[in-house]
CSV table of C-alpha atoms in Angstrom, one decimal:
chain,number,residue,atom,x,y,z
O,1,MET,CA,-42.1,-33.3,-25.5
O,2,LEU,CA,-45.2,-34.6,-27.4
O,3,VAL,CA,-47.4,-32.0,-29.0
O,4,LEU,CA,-50.9,-33.0,-30.1
O,5,ILE,CA,-53.1,-30.6,-32.1
O,6,ALA,CA,-56.6,-30.9,-30.7
O,7,ALA,CA,-58.4,-28.4,-32.9
O,8,VAL,CA,-57.3,-26.3,-35.9
O,9,CYS,CA,-58.8,-22.9,-37.0
O,10,GLY,CA,-57.9,-21.9,-40.5
O,11,PHE,CA,-55.2,-19.2,-40.9
O,12,ALA,CA,-57.0,-17.0,-43.4
O,13,ALA,CA,-57.7,-13.3,-43.7
O,14,GLY,CA,-61.2,-12.4,-42.7
O,15,SER,CA,-63.2,-9.9,-44.8
O,16,ASP,CA,-64.3,-8.1,-41.7
O,17,TRP,CA,-60.9,-6.9,-40.4
O,18,HIS,CA,-60.8,-3.1,-40.4
O,19,TRP,CA,-59.0,-0.3,-38.7
O,20,VAL,CA,-61.0,1.7,-36.1
O,21,ALA,CA,-60.0,5.2,-35.2
O,22,PRO,CA,-60.7,6.3,-31.6
O,23,PRO,CA,-63.9,8.3,-31.1
O,24,ALA,CA,-63.9,12.1,-30.8
O,25,ASP,CA,-65.1,11.8,-27.2
O,26,ALA,CA,-62.0,11.4,-25.2
O,27,ASN,CA,-63.8,9.5,-22.5
O,28,ALA,CA,-65.3,6.8,-24.8
O,29,ALA,CA,-63.4,3.6,-25.3
O,30,ALA,CA,-60.5,5.0,-23.3
O,31,LYS,CA,-58.6,1.7,-23.2
O,32,PHE,CA,-58.2,1.9,-27.0
O,33,ALA,CA,-58.0,5.7,-27.6
O,34,GLY,CA,-54.2,5.2,-27.8
O,35,ALA,CA,-51.6,2.6,-27.0
O,36,PRO,CA,-49.0,3.3,-24.3
O,37,LEU,CA,-46.8,6.2,-25.3
O,38,ARG,CA,-43.3,5.3,-26.7
O,39,ALA,CA,-40.4,7.6,-25.8
O,40,LEU,CA,-38.1,8.9,-28.4
O,41,THR,CA,-34.9,10.7,-27.2
O,42,LEU,CA,-34.4,14.2,-28.6
O,43,GLU,CA,-31.0,15.1,-30.0
O,44,GLU,CA,-29.4,18.5,-30.8
O,45,THR,CA,-28.0,17.4,-34.2
O,46,PRO,CA,-29.9,16.0,-37.2
O,47,PRO,CA,-29.7,12.2,-37.9
O,48,ALA,CA,-27.1,11.0,-40.4
O,49,ASN,CA,-28.0,11.7,-44.1
O,50,VAL,CA,-30.9,14.0,-43.1
O,51,VAL,CA,-31.1,17.4,-44.9
O,52,VAL,CA,-33.0,20.1,-43.0
O,53,LYS,CA,-34.8,22.7,-45.3
O,54,VAL,CA,-36.6,24.3,-42.4
O,55,ALA,CA,-35.5,27.5,-40.7
O,56,PRO,CA,-36.3,26.8,-37.0
O,57,ARG,CA,-37.8,29.7,-35.1
O,58,GLY,CA,-36.0,28.6,-32.0
O,59,LYS,CA,-34.0,25.7,-30.6
O,60,ALA,CA,-34.2,22.6,-32.8
O,61,ARG,CA,-34.3,19.0,-31.5
O,62,TYR,CA,-34.3,15.8,-33.6
O,63,ALA,CA,-35.5,12.2,-33.3
O,64,GLN,CA,-36.1,9.2,-35.5
O,65,LEU,CA,-38.9,6.6,-35.7
O,66,ARG,CA,-38.9,3.3,-37.6
O,67,PHE,CA,-42.5,2.7,-38.6
O,68,GLY,CA,-42.6,-0.6,-40.5
O,69,THR,CA,-40.3,-3.6,-41.0
O,70,PRO,CA,-36.9,-3.6,-39.2
O,71,ASP,CA,-35.2,-2.7,-42.6
O,72,SER,CA,-37.6,0.1,-43.5
O,73,ARG,CA,-36.4,3.7,-43.9
O,74,ARG,CA,-36.8,5.7,-40.7
O,75,VAL,CA,-38.9,8.8,-40.3
O,76,ALA,CA,-36.9,11.9,-39.3
O,77,LEU,CA,-38.6,14.3,-36.8
O,78,LEU,CA,-37.7,17.9,-36.0
O,79,LEU,CA,-39.1,19.7,-32.9
O,80,ASP,CA,-38.9,23.5,-33.2
O,81,CYS,CA,-39.0,25.1,-29.7
O,82,ALA,CA,-39.5,28.9,-30.1
O,83,ALA,CA,-38.4,31.4,-27.4
O,84,ASP,CA,-42.1,32.2,-26.7
O,85,GLY,CA,-42.7,28.6,-25.5
O,86,THR,CA,-44.6,27.5,-28.6
O,87,ARG,CA,-43.5,24.3,-30.5
O,88,ASP,CA,-43.8,23.0,-34.0
O,89,LEU,CA,-43.2,19.4,-35.2
O,90,TYR,CA,-42.0,18.5,-38.6
O,91,ALA,CA,-42.1,14.8,-39.8
O,92,ASP,CA,-40.4,13.4,-42.9
O,93,THR,CA,-43.5,11.4,-43.8
O,94,ASN,CA,-42.3,10.5,-47.3
O,95,ARG,CA,-39.0,9.2,-45.9
O,96,ASP,CA,-36.8,11.0,-48.4
O,97,ARG,CA,-34.4,12.2,-45.6
O,98,LEU,CA,-35.5,15.8,-46.3
O,99,ILE,CA,-37.3,17.8,-43.6
O,100,GLU,CA,-39.3,20.5,-45.4
O,101,THR,CA,-41.7,23.3,-44.4
O,102,SER,CA,-44.5,21.4,-46.1
O,103,GLU,CA,-44.1,18.6,-43.6
O,104,LEU,CA,-45.4,20.6,-40.6
O,105,ALA,CA,-47.5,18.3,-38.4
O,106,ARG,CA,-51.1,19.0,-37.6
O,107,ARG,CA,-51.8,20.1,-34.0
O,108,ASP,CA,-54.1,18.1,-31.8
O,109,SER,CA,-54.9,19.2,-28.2
O,110,ASP,CA,-51.6,19.0,-26.4
O,111,GLY,CA,-49.6,17.4,-29.3
O,112,TRP,CA,-49.6,16.6,-33.0
O,113,ILE,CA,-51.2,14.1,-35.4
O,114,VAL,CA,-48.9,12.6,-38.1
O,115,PRO,CA,-50.2,10.0,-40.7
O,116,LEU,CA,-47.6,7.4,-41.5
O,117,THR,CA,-47.6,4.5,-43.9
O,118,VAL,CA,-46.3,1.1,-42.6
O,119,ALA,CA,-43.2,0.9,-44.7
O,120,LEU,CA,-41.5,-2.0,-46.5
O,121,ALA,CA,-38.0,-0.9,-47.5
O,122,ALA,CA,-34.5,-2.1,-48.1
O,123,GLY,CA,-32.7,0.1,-45.6
O,124,ASP,CA,-32.4,3.8,-44.7
O,125,ASP,CA,-30.2,4.7,-47.7
O,126,SER,CA,-32.1,2.9,-50.5
O,127,ASP,CA,-33.6,5.0,-53.2
O,128,GLU,CA,-36.9,3.0,-53.4
O,129,ASN,CA,-39.0,0.7,-51.3
O,130,SER,CA,-38.7,-2.9,-52.1
O,131,GLY,CA,-41.2,-5.7,-51.9
O,132,ASP,CA,-44.8,-4.5,-52.1
O,133,GLY,CA,-43.7,-0.9,-51.6
O,134,ALA,CA,-44.8,1.5,-48.9
O,135,GLY,CA,-47.8,2.5,-51.0
O,136,ALA,CA,-49.3,-1.0,-50.7
O,137,GLN,CA,-49.2,-0.8,-47.0
O,138,PRO,CA,-51.8,0.7,-44.6
O,139,SER,CA,-51.5,4.2,-43.1
O,140,ARG,CA,-52.0,4.9,-39.4
O,141,ASP,CA,-52.3,8.2,-37.4
O,142,LEU,CA,-49.7,8.7,-34.8
O,143,PHE,CA,-50.1,11.0,-31.8
O,144,PHE,CA,-46.9,12.9,-30.7
O,145,ARG,CA,-46.4,14.8,-27.4
O,146,VAL,CA,-43.4,16.4,-25.7
O,147,GLY,CA,-42.6,14.9,-22.3
O,148,LYS,CA,-42.6,17.1,-19.2
O,149,SER,CA,-38.8,17.2,-19.1
O,150,GLY,CA,-38.6,18.5,-22.7
O,151,ALA,CA,-36.0,15.9,-23.5
O,152,VAL,CA,-38.3,13.2,-24.8
O,153,LEU,CA,-40.8,13.1,-27.7
O,154,ALA,CA,-43.5,10.5,-26.9
O,155,CYS,CA,-45.7,8.8,-29.5
O,156,ALA,CA,-48.5,6.3,-29.9
O,157,VAL,CA,-50.6,4.8,-32.7
O,158,ARG,CA,-54.2,6.0,-32.5
O,159,GLY,CA,-56.8,3.3,-33.0
O,160,TRP,CA,-56.9,-0.5,-33.3
O,161,LEU,CA,-57.5,-3.3,-35.8
O,162,GLU,CA,-60.8,-5.1,-35.3
O,163,GLY,CA,-62.2,-8.3,-36.7
O,164,THR,CA,-63.4,-11.8,-35.7
O,165,ALA,CA,-61.7,-15.2,-35.2
O,166,LYS,CA,-63.1,-18.6,-34.4
O,167,VAL,CA,-61.9,-20.0,-31.0
O,168,ALA,CA,-62.9,-23.5,-30.0
O,169,GLY,CA,-66.0,-23.3,-32.3
O,170,ARG,CA,-67.0,-19.8,-31.1
O,171,GLU,CA,-66.7,-16.6,-33.2
O,172,ILE,CA,-65.1,-13.9,-31.1
O,173,THR,CA,-64.5,-10.2,-31.7
O,174,VAL,CA,-60.8,-9.4,-31.6
O,175,ARG,CA,-58.9,-6.1,-31.3
O,176,ARG,CA,-55.2,-5.8,-32.0
O,177,VAL,CA,-53.3,-2.8,-30.6
O,178,ASP,CA,-49.9,-1.6,-31.7
O,179,GLY,CA,-48.2,-1.2,-28.3
O,180,ASP,CA,-44.7,0.0,-29.4
O,181,ALA,CA,-45.7,2.3,-32.3
O,182,ASN,CA,-43.7,0.6,-34.9
O,183,GLY,CA,-46.6,-0.1,-37.3
O,184,LEU,CA,-46.5,-3.9,-36.8
O,185,LEU,CA,-49.0,-5.9,-34.7
O,186,GLY,CA,-47.1,-9.1,-33.7
O,187,ASP,CA,-44.6,-7.7,-31.2
O,188,LEU,CA,-44.3,-8.8,-27.6
O,189,GLN,CA,-45.4,-5.3,-26.5
O,190,ASP,CA,-48.6,-5.4,-28.7
O,191,ALA,CA,-51.9,-6.3,-27.2
O,192,LEU,CA,-54.5,-8.8,-28.2
O,193,TRP,CA,-58.0,-8.2,-26.9
O,194,LEU,CA,-60.6,-11.0,-27.1
O,195,ASP,CA,-64.3,-10.2,-26.3
O,196,LEU,CA,-64.7,-13.6,-24.7
O,197,ASP,CA,-68.2,-13.0,-23.2
O,198,GLY,CA,-69.5,-11.1,-26.2
O,199,SER,CA,-70.4,-8.1,-24.0
O,200,GLY,CA,-68.4,-5.5,-25.9
O,201,GLU,CA,-67.1,-4.2,-22.5
O,202,TRP,CA,-63.5,-5.4,-23.0
O,203,ASP,CA,-62.3,-6.4,-19.5
O,204,PRO,CA,-58.6,-5.4,-19.1
O,205,LEU,CA,-58.0,-8.2,-16.6
O,206,GLU,CA,-59.7,-11.1,-18.3
O,207,GLU,CA,-59.7,-10.2,-22.0
O,208,ARG,CA,-56.4,-8.5,-22.7
O,209,PHE,CA,-53.4,-10.7,-23.7
O,210,ALA,CA,-49.9,-10.1,-24.8
O,211,CYS,CA,-49.1,-11.1,-28.3
O,212,VAL,CA,-47.2,-14.2,-27.3
O,213,PRO,CA,-47.1,-17.7,-29.0
O,214,LEU,CA,-49.4,-19.3,-26.5
O,215,ILE,CA,-52.3,-18.0,-24.4
O,216,GLN,CA,-54.6,-19.8,-21.9
O,217,LEU,CA,-58.4,-19.7,-22.3
O,218,TRP,CA,-60.9,-21.6,-20.3
O,219,GLY,CA,-58.1,-23.8,-18.8
O,220,GLN,CA,-56.8,-24.7,-22.3
O,221,ARG,CA,-53.8,-23.5,-24.3
O,222,PHE,CA,-54.1,-21.9,-27.7
O,223,ALA,CA,-51.3,-21.1,-30.2
O,224,VAL,CA,-51.7,-17.6,-31.6
O,225,HIS,CA,-51.1,-17.6,-35.4
O,226,ALA,CA,-50.9,-13.9,-36.5
O,227,ASP,CA,-49.0,-12.0,-39.2
O,228,GLU,CA,-47.4,-8.8,-38.3
O,229,PHE,CA,-49.4,-6.6,-40.7
O,230,GLY,CA,-52.8,-7.7,-39.3
O,231,ARG,CA,-54.0,-9.5,-42.5
O,232,ALA,CA,-54.9,-12.7,-40.6
O,233,LEU,CA,-55.2,-14.2,-37.2
O,234,SER,CA,-56.3,-17.6,-35.8
O,235,LEU,CA,-56.1,-19.5,-32.5
O,236,GLU,CA,-55.2,-23.2,-32.5
O,237,GLU,CA,-55.9,-25.3,-29.5
O,238,VAL,CA,-52.9,-27.5,-28.5
O,239,GLN,CA,-52.2,-30.1,-25.8
O,240,GLY,CA,-48.5,-30.2,-24.9
O,241,VAL,CA,-45.8,-28.1,-26.5
O,242,GLY,CA,-42.4,-28.4,-28.2
O,243,LYS,CA,-39.5,-26.1,-27.2
O,244,VAL,CA,-37.3,-23.9,-29.4
O,245,LYS,CA,-34.2,-22.6,-27.7
O,246,LEU,CA,-32.2,-19.8,-29.3
O,247,VAL,CA,-28.6,-19.3,-28.4
O,248,VAL,CA,-26.1,-16.9,-30.1
O,249,ALA,CA,-22.3,-17.5,-29.5
O,250,ALA,CA,-20.2,-14.6,-28.4
O,251,PRO,CA,-19.0,-12.9,-31.6
O,252,LEU,CA,-15.5,-12.0,-30.4
O,253,PRO,CA,-13.3,-12.9,-27.4
O,254,GLY,CA,-14.1,-10.6,-24.5
O,255,THR,CA,-17.7,-10.0,-25.6
O,256,ARG,CA,-21.0,-11.6,-24.6
O,257,VAL,CA,-24.5,-11.5,-26.0
O,258,ALA,CA,-26.5,-9.5,-23.4
O,259,SER,CA,-29.9,-9.8,-25.1
O,260,LEU,CA,-31.7,-11.2,-28.1
O,261,GLN,CA,-35.0,-10.2,-29.8
O,262,VAL,CA,-35.9,-12.9,-32.3
O,263,THR,CA,-38.8,-13.2,-34.7
O,264,LEU,CA,-39.5,-16.7,-36.1
O,265,GLY,CA,-41.7,-17.2,-39.1
O,266,ALA,CA,-43.7,-20.4,-39.8
O,267,ARG,CA,-44.5,-21.7,-43.2
O,268,ASP,CA,-48.2,-20.6,-42.9
O,269,GLY,CA,-47.0,-16.9,-42.6
O,270,SER,CA,-47.5,-16.6,-38.8
O,271,ALA,CA,-44.8,-15.0,-36.7
O,272,PHE,CA,-43.6,-15.7,-33.2
O,273,ARG,CA,-41.3,-13.5,-31.0
O,274,ALA,CA,-39.1,-14.1,-28.1
O,275,LYS,CA,-36.8,-11.9,-26.0
O,276,GLY,CA,-34.0,-12.6,-23.6
O,277,GLU,CA,-30.3,-13.7,-23.3
O,278,GLN,CA,-31.2,-17.2,-24.4
O,279,PRO,CA,-34.9,-17.1,-25.1
O,280,THR,CA,-37.1,-20.2,-25.3
O,281,LEU,CA,-40.3,-20.5,-27.2
O,282,GLU,CA,-43.1,-23.1,-26.7
O,283,LEU,CA,-44.6,-23.8,-30.2
O,284,PRO,CA,-46.5,-26.5,-32.1
O,285,PRO,CA,-44.4,-28.8,-34.2
O,286,GLY,CA,-43.5,-27.5,-37.7
O,287,ASP,CA,-40.9,-25.6,-39.7
O,288,TYR,CA,-39.6,-22.3,-38.5
O,289,ARG,CA,-36.9,-19.8,-39.6
O,290,VAL,CA,-35.5,-16.5,-38.4
O,291,VAL,CA,-37.3,-13.5,-39.9
O,292,ALA,CA,-35.7,-10.7,-37.9
O,293,LEU,CA,-33.1,-10.6,-35.1
O,294,THR,CA,-31.7,-7.9,-32.8
O,295,VAL,CA,-28.5,-8.7,-30.9
O,296,ASP,CA,-27.1,-6.6,-28.0
O,297,VAL,CA,-23.4,-7.3,-27.6
O,298,ALA,CA,-21.6,-6.2,-24.4
O,299,SER,CA,-17.8,-6.0,-23.9
O,300,ASP,CA,-15.9,-7.0,-20.8
O,301,ALA,CA,-13.6,-4.0,-21.3
O,302,HIS,CA,-16.1,-1.2,-21.9
O,303,SER,CA,-19.4,-0.1,-20.5
O,304,GLY,CA,-22.5,-0.1,-22.6
O,305,SER,CA,-23.3,-2.3,-25.6
O,306,THR,CA,-23.6,-2.4,-29.3
O,307,THR,CA,-27.0,-3.2,-30.9
O,308,TYR,CA,-27.1,-5.0,-34.2
O,309,VAL,CA,-30.3,-5.4,-36.2
O,310,PHE,CA,-30.7,-8.1,-38.9
O,311,THR,CA,-33.5,-9.0,-41.2
O,312,ARG,CA,-34.1,-11.6,-44.0
O,313,ALA,CA,-31.9,-11.2,-47.1
O,314,ARG,CA,-33.3,-14.2,-49.0
O,315,ASP,CA,-36.9,-15.4,-49.1
O,316,GLY,CA,-36.5,-18.8,-50.9
O,317,ARG,CA,-39.4,-20.9,-50.0
O,318,ASP,CA,-37.1,-23.9,-49.1
O,319,SER,CA,-34.3,-21.9,-47.4
O,320,ASP,CA,-33.1,-21.8,-43.8
O,321,TRP,CA,-35.9,-23.8,-42.2
O,322,HIS,CA,-35.5,-25.6,-38.8
O,323,THR,CA,-37.9,-28.4,-38.0
O,324,LEU,CA,-39.5,-28.8,-34.6
O,325,THR,CA,-40.5,-32.4,-34.1
O,326,ARG,CA,-43.1,-33.9,-31.8
O,327,GLU,CA,-40.5,-35.6,-29.8
O,328,GLY,CA,-38.2,-33.1,-28.3
O,329,GLU,CA,-36.4,-29.7,-28.2
O,330,LEU,CA,-34.9,-27.7,-31.1
O,331,THR,CA,-31.8,-25.6,-30.3
O,332,PHE,CA,-30.0,-23.5,-32.8
O,333,ASP,CA,-28.1,-20.2,-33.3
O,334,PRO,CA,-30.5,-17.7,-34.9
O,335,LEU,CA,-27.6,-15.6,-36.3
O,336,GLY,CA,-25.4,-18.4,-37.6
O,337,THR,CA,-22.1,-17.9,-39.3
O,338,LEU,CA,-21.3,-14.3,-40.4
O,339,ASN,CA,-19.9,-13.4,-43.8
O,340,PHE,CA,-18.4,-10.0,-44.4
O,341,GLY,CA,-17.9,-8.5,-47.9
O,342,ALA,CA,-17.9,-5.2,-49.8
O,343,GLU,CA,-19.5,-4.0,-53.0
O,344,VAL,CA,-17.2,-1.7,-54.9
O,345,THR,CA,-18.7,0.6,-57.5
O,346,PRO,CA,-16.9,3.2,-59.7
O,347,ILE,CA,-18.1,6.8,-59.3
O,348,GLY,CA,-18.0,8.7,-62.6
O,349,SER,CA,-15.8,7.9,-65.6
O,350,SER,CA,-12.4,9.0,-64.3
O,351,GLY,CA,-11.7,5.6,-62.6
O,352,ASN,CA,-10.2,7.5,-59.6
O,353,ALA,CA,-13.2,7.4,-57.3
O,354,TYR,CA,-15.2,4.4,-55.9
O,355,SER,CA,-18.1,3.8,-53.6
O,356,VAL,CA,-17.5,1.0,-51.1
O,357,GLN,CA,-20.6,-0.5,-49.5
O,358,PRO,CA,-19.9,-3.0,-46.7
O,359,GLN,CA,-22.1,-6.0,-46.5
O,360,LEU,CA,-22.6,-8.4,-43.6
O,361,SER,CA,-24.8,-11.5,-44.0
O,362,SER,CA,-25.3,-14.7,-42.1
O,363,SER,CA,-25.8,-18.4,-42.9
O,364,GLU,CA,-29.4,-18.1,-41.6
O,365,GLY,CA,-30.3,-15.9,-44.6
O,366,LEU,CA,-30.0,-12.6,-42.7
O,367,ARG,CA,-28.4,-9.3,-43.6
O,368,ILE,CA,-27.5,-6.4,-41.3
O,369,VAL,CA,-29.7,-3.4,-41.2
O,370,SER,CA,-28.2,-1.2,-38.5
O,371,ALA,CA,-25.6,-1.1,-35.8
O,372,THR,CA,-25.8,1.4,-32.9
O,373,THR,CA,-22.8,2.1,-30.8
O,374,SER,CA,-21.1,5.2,-29.3
O,375,ASP,CA,-18.4,5.6,-32.0
O,376,ALA,CA,-18.0,3.7,-35.2
O,377,ARG,CA,-15.9,4.6,-38.3
O,378,ILE,CA,-15.0,2.8,-41.5
O,379,GLU,CA,-11.4,3.3,-42.8
O,380,LEU,CA,-10.1,2.3,-46.2
O,381,ARG,CA,-6.4,1.8,-46.3
O,382,GLY,CA,-3.9,0.9,-49.0
O,383,ALA,CA,-1.5,-2.0,-49.2
O,384,ARG,CA,1.1,0.0,-47.1
O,385,GLY,CA,-1.4,0.9,-44.5
O,386,ASP,CA,-1.9,4.5,-45.7
O,387,LEU,CA,-5.3,6.0,-45.1
O,388,LEU,CA,-7.3,6.4,-48.4
O,389,GLY,CA,-10.6,7.5,-46.9
O,390,SER,CA,-12.8,7.3,-43.9
O,391,ALA,CA,-16.5,7.8,-42.9
O,392,ARG,CA,-18.8,7.2,-40.1
O,393,SER,CA,-20.6,3.9,-40.4
O,394,GLY,CA,-23.6,3.9,-42.6
O,395,PHE,CA,-25.3,1.5,-40.1
O,396,MET,CA,-25.4,4.1,-37.3
């Protein structure tokens, strides 16, 4: 399908982009005082690799939140429910997998406020953040509240990112809202608000858009170019679209891919997301590659599914690109061919103990971040099949 670019707005960070905290008056700017609450299930046992250095006054419940890129270290949460009905919340804000008394959250009306940095890290068990490091990323205030049932801890990011963008020659004020409380601003659940009439009133029916690749304004379609950290945003008017179809083959006999969540990155730094069993994106022509991928795999023999999360392992400028031409469709497997290996490292100087770190990567330049299932163990066996050691999967 032919795609013609009718007008291009530069993809460059504006100097006026800034984070706006909601006003103290709860009735003012109610649409932006907080994004929709995200539910976190509370568990009776601490998450794997978390050390609790708090003596709860009552019944302890635990949850985790990933606030940053899909491979960032998660934030462990402890809800202390005392017998007198009072509750305290502790949050591992420095992500060191220790919950300490100094990490008691600040109370706010019927909940708590927790400041969190949008993290860039190389997995939950890494010693240090990679890339720019968490310290180079912005910090946001999150609001937490216990659900009415007591089994759920709900949270939302307070505030929004505000700036301006040129659309069809007009400069428009834009607000970006983190709708899923993960610290990123380019997800399908996130909201893009455009003050189209310049009134500052923010009409939820006419001026609120999902953060999708294409939106319609004034009877025309515009491609939304936006990075996930909110450093830049532009809208590009297009006539006609090209199609990218994403299909993952069943990993094993008797299994099927129930759902995909795919993030494609373009060479200009913008990101586009799609969700579904075999999602299709309508995009301008150009080069795209997989930045992050979540795969839900269902089994014909068992109920439930296993969720695998992958993110980019290599960032070579010329690696793993797929070209969408002006003439047709682009169909490819966003996961590609899987390669399994293990990194074996001696522990100590005795030569009798080793650390074995499984590694799963793909031909699309991805590596596994996590796998969530009901029961997963890793067993190390000798040549005769004798069990040498076992552990729960570090991907849980």
